[in-house]
Amino acid sequence: EVDLEFLGNLSGDPYILHTNLYSQGKGNREQQFYLWFDPTADFHTYSVLWNPLHVVYFVDGIPIREFKNLDAAGVPYPKSQPMTLYSTLWDAEDWATRGGLVKTDWSQAPFTASFSGFNASACVWSNGASTCPSSSAASVKYPWFSQQLDAASLQTMKSVQQKYMIYDYCKDTKRFPQGLPLECTLKTKS
């Protein structure tokens, strides 16, 4: 599961984009960002690159988060189950709105979301096999299959994180008193 969630806000506060990644049924890999624009004022592009190398989250083509495939080091990576795409509106007022302090104003219902220019490119899982070949031939039909971030993109992502990230599970020692998740300690070594 790869999550992009918009958290409720008080009028005038910046909107928060909440990201999380689940693998082998385990999540708790949240990062949150203030958006540098009002997402309700106009359409923006939110995308995810998910390939055998990493999962990268983008906002308007700008990388904001990367989760590397560290499966060989013991960090579960989402690679063994087919994916389904969902879009929902749901009430998370018990945690998402300032930690549950702000409740949903149901008098404002119905709540809606609008989409424009939706596009998905993916390997299809059918009869126990994927349409993505296991060789470099995949890059011809699916160029994203081996796409990586170049040095400029990595620098842009680092800058966005320094400026707009407001929560990173890899820095939350109160939440993980027994020690940060493995991928966090591996990330600091690289």
XYZ file of N, CA and C in Angstrom:
570
model
N 0.852 -1.182 0.000
C 0.000 0.000 0.000
C 0.891 1.236 0.000
N 0.601 2.136 -0.887
C 1.334 3.396 -0.998
C 0.303 4.508 -0.855
N 0.399 5.292 0.218
C -0.629 6.286 0.541
C -0.195 7.709 0.251
N -1.124 8.462 -0.316
C -1.062 9.920 -0.422
C -2.374 10.409 0.167
N -2.321 11.144 1.274
C -3.537 11.571 1.957
C -3.443 13.059 2.290
N -4.537 13.761 2.066
C -4.612 15.170 2.442
C -5.302 15.248 3.788
N -4.642 15.878 4.749
C -5.216 15.993 6.076
C -6.003 17.294 6.192
N -7.086 17.236 6.942
C -7.913 18.422 7.156
C -7.119 19.533 7.818
N -7.620 20.734 7.653
C -6.914 21.863 8.243
C -7.914 22.877 8.777
N -7.402 23.827 9.538
C -8.199 24.970 9.938
C -8.043 26.018 8.850
N -9.067 26.758 8.595
C -9.014 27.769 7.542
C -7.785 28.651 7.719
N -7.017 28.754 6.659
C -5.813 29.588 6.701
C -4.543 28.811 6.990
N -4.648 27.618 7.579
C -3.462 26.802 7.840
C -3.029 26.124 6.541
N -1.737 25.836 6.396
C -1.304 25.104 5.198
C -1.902 23.700 5.208
N -2.157 23.162 4.020
C -2.615 21.786 3.913
C -1.438 20.846 4.126
N -1.730 19.688 4.691
C -0.693 18.694 4.951
C -0.917 17.505 4.031
N 0.152 17.094 3.354
C 0.139 15.871 2.566
C 0.803 14.795 3.418
N 0.029 13.768 3.743
C 0.482 12.660 4.581
C 0.826 11.498 3.655
N 2.033 10.955 3.786
C 2.441 9.807 2.979
C 2.756 8.648 3.912
N 2.488 7.451 3.435
C 2.813 6.255 4.205
C 3.045 5.120 3.218
N 3.772 4.124 3.642
C 4.050 2.974 2.802
C 3.929 1.723 3.656
N 3.140 0.777 3.163
C 2.967 -0.519 3.819
C 3.629 -1.593 2.966
N 4.280 -2.534 3.639
C 4.834 -3.688 2.949
C 4.731 -4.884 3.880
N 4.301 -6.001 3.336
C 4.091 -7.214 4.124
C 3.178 -6.921 5.319
N 2.185 -6.048 5.128
C 1.213 -5.726 6.165
C 1.689 -4.743 7.216
N 2.879 -4.189 7.067
C 3.440 -3.268 8.064
C 3.581 -1.873 7.475
N 3.016 -0.909 8.179
C 3.118 0.491 7.779
C 4.024 1.238 8.741
N 3.480 2.277 9.346
C 4.234 3.112 10.295
C 5.445 3.769 9.649
N 5.314 4.101 8.363
C 6.408 4.756 7.644
C 5.935 6.118 7.145
N 5.371 6.895 8.044
C 4.762 8.154 7.657
C 5.779 9.285 7.498
N 5.536 10.095 6.501
C 6.191 11.392 6.363
C 5.089 12.373 5.984
N 5.174 13.574 6.548
C 4.174 14.599 6.267
C 4.862 15.870 5.788
N 4.158 16.548 4.876
C 4.687 17.759 4.254
C 3.618 18.840 4.236
N 4.025 20.077 4.533
C 3.166 21.208 4.205
C 3.256 21.396 2.702
N 2.145 21.610 2.069
C 2.179 21.925 0.641
C 2.477 23.409 0.466
N 3.185 23.755 -0.568
C 3.599 25.138 -0.827
C 2.553 25.871 -1.653
N 1.359 25.308 -1.721
C 0.240 25.896 -2.457
C -1.051 25.397 -1.812
N -2.160 25.995 -2.176
C -3.473 25.558 -1.722
C -3.989 24.513 -2.709
N -4.064 23.248 -2.319
C -4.465 22.205 -3.268
C -5.932 22.286 -3.682
N -6.713 23.121 -2.996
C -8.126 23.261 -3.364
C -8.341 24.345 -4.407
N -7.318 25.137 -4.686
C -7.466 26.268 -5.610
C -7.355 25.867 -7.076
N -6.637 24.776 -7.355
C -6.442 24.357 -8.733
C -5.971 22.903 -8.740
N -5.986 22.282 -9.903
C -5.496 20.920 -10.031
C -3.972 20.908 -9.956
N -3.444 19.878 -9.335
C -2.011 19.634 -9.278
C -1.784 18.161 -9.588
N -0.558 17.806 -9.892
C -0.235 16.430 -10.248
C 0.455 15.751 -9.076
N -0.148 14.678 -8.613
C 0.401 13.860 -7.536
C 0.689 12.494 -8.152
N 1.915 12.043 -8.053
C 2.251 10.790 -8.712
C 3.190 9.955 -7.859
N 3.193 8.671 -8.185
C 4.043 7.716 -7.494
C 4.767 6.890 -8.553
N 6.062 6.811 -8.419
C 6.885 5.908 -9.228
C 7.182 4.712 -8.333
N 6.745 3.541 -8.749
C 6.946 2.331 -7.952
C 7.548 1.290 -8.874
N 8.809 1.019 -8.681
C 9.485 0.027 -9.514
C 10.352 -0.864 -8.619
N 11.092 -1.807 -9.165
C 11.892 -2.700 -8.317
C 12.988 -2.000 -7.507
N 13.319 -0.764 -7.846
C 14.399 -0.049 -7.167
C 13.929 0.781 -5.982
N 12.751 1.399 -6.125
C 12.279 2.316 -5.092
C 10.832 2.729 -5.363
N 10.257 3.378 -4.339
C 8.971 4.054 -4.459
C 9.274 5.537 -4.260
N 8.871 6.359 -5.229
C 9.125 7.794 -5.139
C 7.789 8.529 -5.256
N 7.559 9.455 -4.352
C 6.366 10.295 -4.362
C 6.724 11.632 -5.011
N 5.851 12.129 -5.888
C 6.070 13.397 -6.587
C 4.859 14.310 -6.410
N 5.117 15.603 -6.350
C 4.074 16.622 -6.403
C 4.457 17.569 -7.536
N 3.607 17.660 -8.536
C 3.882 18.490 -9.717
C 5.247 18.190 -10.327
N 5.591 16.897 -10.365
C 6.851 16.469 -10.956
C 8.064 16.625 -10.056
N 7.872 17.126 -8.857
C 8.972 17.344 -7.906
C 9.016 16.160 -6.934
N 10.146 15.458 -6.843
C 10.217 14.349 -5.894
C 10.240 14.873 -4.461
N 9.390 14.274 -3.610
C 9.351 14.710 -2.213
C 9.776 13.609 -1.246
N 9.699 12.355 -1.708
C 10.014 11.243 -0.807
C 10.454 10.036 -1.622
N 11.436 9.310 -1.076
C 11.890 8.072 -1.712
C 11.988 6.980 -0.649
N 11.460 5.811 -0.981
C 11.618 4.616 -0.150
C 12.351 3.597 -1.004
N 13.617 3.362 -0.673
C 14.455 2.472 -1.480
C 14.148 1.009 -1.191
N 14.381 0.174 -2.187
C 14.255 -1.260 -2.023
C 15.496 -1.754 -1.281
N 15.317 -1.997 0.007
C 16.393 -2.519 0.852
C 16.040 -3.919 1.327
N 15.300 -4.627 0.499
C 14.848 -5.976 0.829
C 16.035 -6.895 1.162
N 17.123 -6.764 0.428
C 18.303 -7.603 0.661
C 18.890 -7.379 2.052
N 18.631 -6.202 2.645
C 19.139 -5.897 3.986
C 18.114 -6.236 5.071
N 16.956 -6.774 4.661
C 15.944 -7.172 5.641
C 14.787 -6.209 5.810
N 14.693 -5.186 4.952
C 13.582 -4.232 5.015
C 12.535 -4.680 3.995
N 11.345 -5.067 4.447
C 10.323 -5.529 3.498
C 10.010 -4.460 2.449
N 9.969 -4.881 1.201
C 9.668 -3.985 0.084
C 8.419 -4.505 -0.627
N 7.499 -3.611 -1.010
C 6.267 -4.066 -1.672
C 6.550 -4.578 -3.085
N 6.673 -5.899 -3.195
C 7.033 -6.478 -4.486
C 6.362 -7.820 -4.761
N 5.655 -8.357 -3.786
C 5.167 -9.718 -3.964
C 3.651 -9.833 -4.083
N 2.949 -8.721 -4.090
C 1.498 -8.783 -4.213
C 1.043 -7.825 -5.301
N -0.022 -8.204 -6.031
C -0.563 -7.281 -7.025
C -1.133 -6.038 -6.346
N -1.233 -4.964 -7.082
C -1.683 -3.690 -6.559
C -3.062 -3.368 -7.112
N -3.830 -2.655 -6.311
C -5.113 -2.108 -6.729
C -5.096 -0.631 -6.397
N -5.659 0.182 -7.241
C -5.681 1.624 -7.027
C -7.031 2.039 -6.476
N -7.024 2.781 -5.371
C -8.240 3.287 -4.751
C -8.129 4.788 -4.556
N -9.265 5.433 -4.607
C -9.355 6.837 -4.227
C -10.590 6.964 -3.353
N -10.411 7.483 -2.154
C -11.534 7.564 -1.224
C -11.507 8.869 -0.445
N -12.638 9.211 0.100
C -12.755 10.251 1.119
C -13.166 9.520 2.388
N -12.461 9.750 3.478
C -12.825 9.060 4.706
C -12.563 9.940 5.905
N -13.284 9.637 6.958
C -13.215 10.411 8.186
C -12.086 9.882 9.062
N -11.046 10.668 9.195
C -9.920 10.293 10.056
C -9.760 11.320 11.163
N -10.886 11.887 11.595
C -10.827 12.970 12.577
C -10.235 12.532 13.909
N -10.162 11.243 14.159
C -9.591 10.801 15.426
C -8.079 10.990 15.477
N -7.428 11.190 14.320
C -5.978 11.400 14.339
C -5.495 12.453 13.338
N -6.191 12.631 12.216
C -5.641 13.418 11.117
C -5.779 14.923 11.299
N -6.745 15.371 12.005
C -6.987 16.814 12.128
C -6.422 17.319 13.453
N -5.170 17.724 13.364
C -4.437 18.218 14.533
C -4.497 17.213 15.675
N -4.217 15.954 15.328
C -4.204 14.902 16.338
C -5.580 14.578 16.891
N -6.630 14.887 16.143
C -7.986 14.604 16.588
C -8.652 15.759 17.317
N -7.955 16.893 17.405
C -8.527 18.046 18.118
C -9.667 18.706 17.345
N -9.573 18.703 16.021
C -10.595 19.347 15.197
C -11.505 18.260 14.635
N -12.791 18.383 14.877
C -13.751 17.380 14.418
C -14.332 17.794 13.069
N -14.826 16.825 12.335
C -15.434 17.055 11.029
C -16.702 17.881 11.192
N -16.839 18.891 10.365
C -18.053 19.703 10.347
C -18.998 19.084 9.324
N -19.856 18.197 9.784
C -20.735 17.450 8.893
C -21.772 18.331 8.217
N -21.968 19.543 8.709
C -22.920 20.448 8.041
C -22.388 20.899 6.682
N -21.086 20.693 6.434
C -20.479 21.059 5.155
C -20.590 19.947 4.102
N -21.122 18.794 4.494
C -21.260 17.658 3.568
C -22.280 17.988 2.477
N -22.221 17.385 1.332
C -21.330 16.270 0.991
C -19.937 16.768 0.620
N -18.958 15.950 0.895
C -17.573 16.257 0.584
C -17.234 15.617 -0.761
N -16.477 16.327 -1.572
C -16.166 15.828 -2.905
C -14.680 15.978 -3.209
N -14.225 15.198 -4.148
C -12.880 15.328 -4.700
C -13.025 15.256 -6.211
N -12.196 15.983 -6.921
C -12.242 15.990 -8.384
C -10.894 15.571 -8.944
N -10.939 14.879 -10.065
C -9.730 14.404 -10.723
C -9.733 14.882 -12.161
N -8.552 15.150 -12.672
C -8.403 15.571 -14.056
C -7.134 14.946 -14.614
N -7.191 14.453 -15.822
C -5.995 13.933 -16.483
C -5.404 12.711 -15.821
N -6.228 11.855 -15.232
C -5.712 10.653 -14.573
C -5.024 9.738 -15.579
N -3.868 9.199 -15.188
C -3.113 8.309 -16.049
C -2.420 7.271 -15.179
N -2.450 6.017 -15.610
C -1.740 4.959 -14.898
C -0.988 4.109 -15.911
N 0.258 3.830 -15.611
C 1.058 2.924 -16.419
C 1.582 1.867 -15.467
N 1.247 0.619 -15.736
C 1.635 -0.430 -14.801
C 1.766 -1.763 -15.508
N 2.504 -2.638 -14.881
C 2.538 -4.020 -15.330
C 1.247 -4.669 -14.841
N 0.698 -5.538 -15.635
C -0.553 -6.204 -15.270
C -0.249 -7.607 -14.776
N -0.884 -7.966 -13.666
C -0.703 -9.294 -13.094
C -1.877 -10.153 -13.536
N -1.596 -11.241 -14.222
C -2.661 -12.096 -14.732
C -2.189 -13.547 -14.760
N -3.030 -14.430 -14.294
C -2.720 -15.869 -14.289
C -1.362 -16.175 -13.657
N -1.049 -15.477 -12.569
C 0.180 -15.742 -11.836
C 1.444 -15.193 -12.456
N 1.304 -14.298 -13.435
C 2.492 -13.726 -14.078
C 2.293 -12.237 -14.336
N 3.389 -11.523 -14.402
C 3.369 -10.090 -14.662
C 3.670 -9.824 -16.131
N 3.105 -8.745 -16.657
C 3.411 -8.366 -18.041
C 4.774 -7.699 -18.149
N 5.372 -7.326 -17.024
C 6.719 -6.748 -17.064
C 7.744 -7.869 -17.170
N 8.582 -7.811 -18.182
C 9.620 -8.830 -18.287
C 10.651 -8.659 -17.173
N 11.353 -9.710 -16.880
C 12.340 -9.658 -15.804
C 13.716 -9.231 -16.311
N 13.778 -8.716 -17.511
C 15.068 -8.299 -18.071
C 15.046 -6.805 -18.378
N 16.122 -6.327 -18.933
C 16.221 -4.908 -19.284
C 15.277 -4.535 -20.419
N 14.663 -5.532 -21.053
C 13.691 -5.249 -22.118
C 12.488 -4.485 -21.578
N 12.269 -4.563 -20.269
C 11.142 -3.847 -19.659
C 11.263 -2.343 -19.875
N 12.479 -1.834 -19.949
C 12.664 -0.392 -20.064
C 12.185 0.158 -21.400
N 12.014 -0.683 -22.397
C 11.507 -0.228 -23.690
C 10.009 0.038 -23.601
N 9.262 -0.948 -23.126
C 7.811 -0.801 -23.016
C 7.414 -0.006 -21.777
N 8.166 -0.164 -20.695
C 7.888 0.490 -19.422
C 9.140 1.253 -18.973
N 9.377 2.463 -19.492
C 10.612 3.174 -19.136
C 10.735 3.471 -17.642
N 9.612 3.559 -16.958
C 9.628 3.831 -15.521
C 10.135 2.629 -14.717
N 10.167 1.439 -15.340
C 10.513 0.213 -14.631
C 11.923 0.262 -14.040
N 12.826 0.989 -14.673
C 14.194 1.104 -14.160
C 14.580 2.560 -13.876
N 13.587 3.441 -13.844
C 13.854 4.874 -13.629
C 14.417 5.125 -12.238
N 15.450 5.950 -12.190
C 16.063 6.345 -10.935
C 16.078 7.873 -10.848
N 16.386 8.377 -9.695
C 16.516 9.822 -9.515
C 17.958 10.224 -9.816
N 18.120 11.248 -10.638
C 19.464 11.738 -10.911
C 19.904 12.662 -9.772
N 21.128 13.151 -9.840
C 21.690 13.978 -8.762
C 20.873 15.243 -8.536
N 20.417 15.875 -9.614
C 19.626 17.105 -9.471
C 18.290 16.812 -8.786
N 17.645 15.704 -9.140
C 16.373 15.326 -8.515
C 16.552 15.003 -7.036
N 17.645 14.322 -6.712
C 17.933 14.017 -5.306
C 18.154 15.291 -4.504
N 18.845 16.262 -5.098
C 19.069 17.536 -4.420
C 17.758 18.301 -4.246
N 16.912 18.284 -5.270
C 15.603 18.943 -5.174
C 14.781 18.302 -4.069
N 14.765 16.981 -4.006
C 14.013 16.273 -2.964
C 14.536 16.638 -1.579
N 15.824 16.671 -1.429
C 16.429 17.035 -0.139
C 16.012 18.453 0.266
N 16.008 19.360 -0.693
C 15.611 20.740 -0.423
C 14.143 20.833 -0.011
N 13.273 20.119 -0.720
C 11.844 20.104 -0.376
C 11.660 19.549 1.030
N 12.367 18.478 1.345
C 12.236 17.875 2.663
C 12.695 18.831 3.764
N 13.793 19.536 3.524
C 14.288 20.483 4.524
C 13.311 21.633 4.735
N 12.660 22.049 3.674
C 11.786 23.225 3.728
C 10.348 22.900 4.142
N 9.817 21.732 3.717
C 8.385 21.463 3.880
C 8.022 20.228 4.697
N 8.983 19.341 4.979
C 8.646 18.158 5.760
C 8.412 18.561 7.210
N 7.265 18.123 7.761
C 6.951 18.457 9.151
C 6.940 17.226 10.055
N 6.978 16.039 9.460
C 7.079 14.815 10.265
C 7.812 13.751 9.449
N 8.747 13.073 10.116
C 9.491 11.977 9.504
C 9.625 10.875 10.547
N 9.028 9.728 10.273
C 9.091 8.605 11.208
C 10.522 8.210 11.522
N 11.449 8.484 10.624
C 12.849 8.131 10.837
C 13.544 9.032 11.858
N 12.841 10.032 12.340
C 13.414 10.919 13.357
C 12.610 10.884 14.649
N 11.597 10.015 14.715
C 10.680 9.986 15.858
C 11.129 8.953 16.889
N 12.111 9.328 17.706
C 12.638 8.412 18.713
C 11.644 8.175 19.850
N 10.692 9.085 20.052
C 9.657 8.858 21.078
C 8.714 7.741 20.636
N 8.401 7.710 19.368
C 7.500 6.686 18.834
C 8.193 5.322 18.752
N 9.497 5.347 18.524
C 10.272 4.106 18.394
C 11.382 4.073 19.456
N 11.010 4.000 20.746
C 12.035 4.029 21.801
C 12.978 2.820 21.762
N 12.509 1.724 21.163
C 13.337 0.525 21.060
C 14.361 0.653 19.942
N 14.279 1.725 19.172
C 15.194 1.964 18.065
C 14.424 2.232 16.787
N 14.966 3.083 15.968
C 14.317 3.443 14.711
C 14.245 2.239 13.779
N 13.267 2.214 12.876
C 13.178 1.121 11.903
C 14.485 0.969 11.111
N 14.751 -0.262 10.698
C 15.999 -0.603 10.030
C 16.315 0.313 8.853
N 15.305 0.610 8.016
C 15.583 1.432 6.842
C 16.067 2.830 7.214
N 15.690 3.306 8.390
C 16.136 4.630 8.843
C 17.614 4.608 9.199
N 18.062 3.540 9.839
C 19.466 3.467 10.211
C 20.334 3.173 9.001
N 19.815 2.390 8.041
C 20.562 2.134 6.809
C 20.687 3.402 5.983
N 19.623 4.222 5.986
C 19.596 5.466 5.202
C 20.661 6.444 5.701
N 20.874 6.484 7.027
C 21.854 7.430 7.559
C 23.283 6.992 7.272
N 23.477 5.698 7.019
C 24.823 5.194 6.713
C 25.215 5.435 5.258
N 24.214 5.573 4.374
C 24.537 5.708 2.945
C 24.807 7.138 2.563
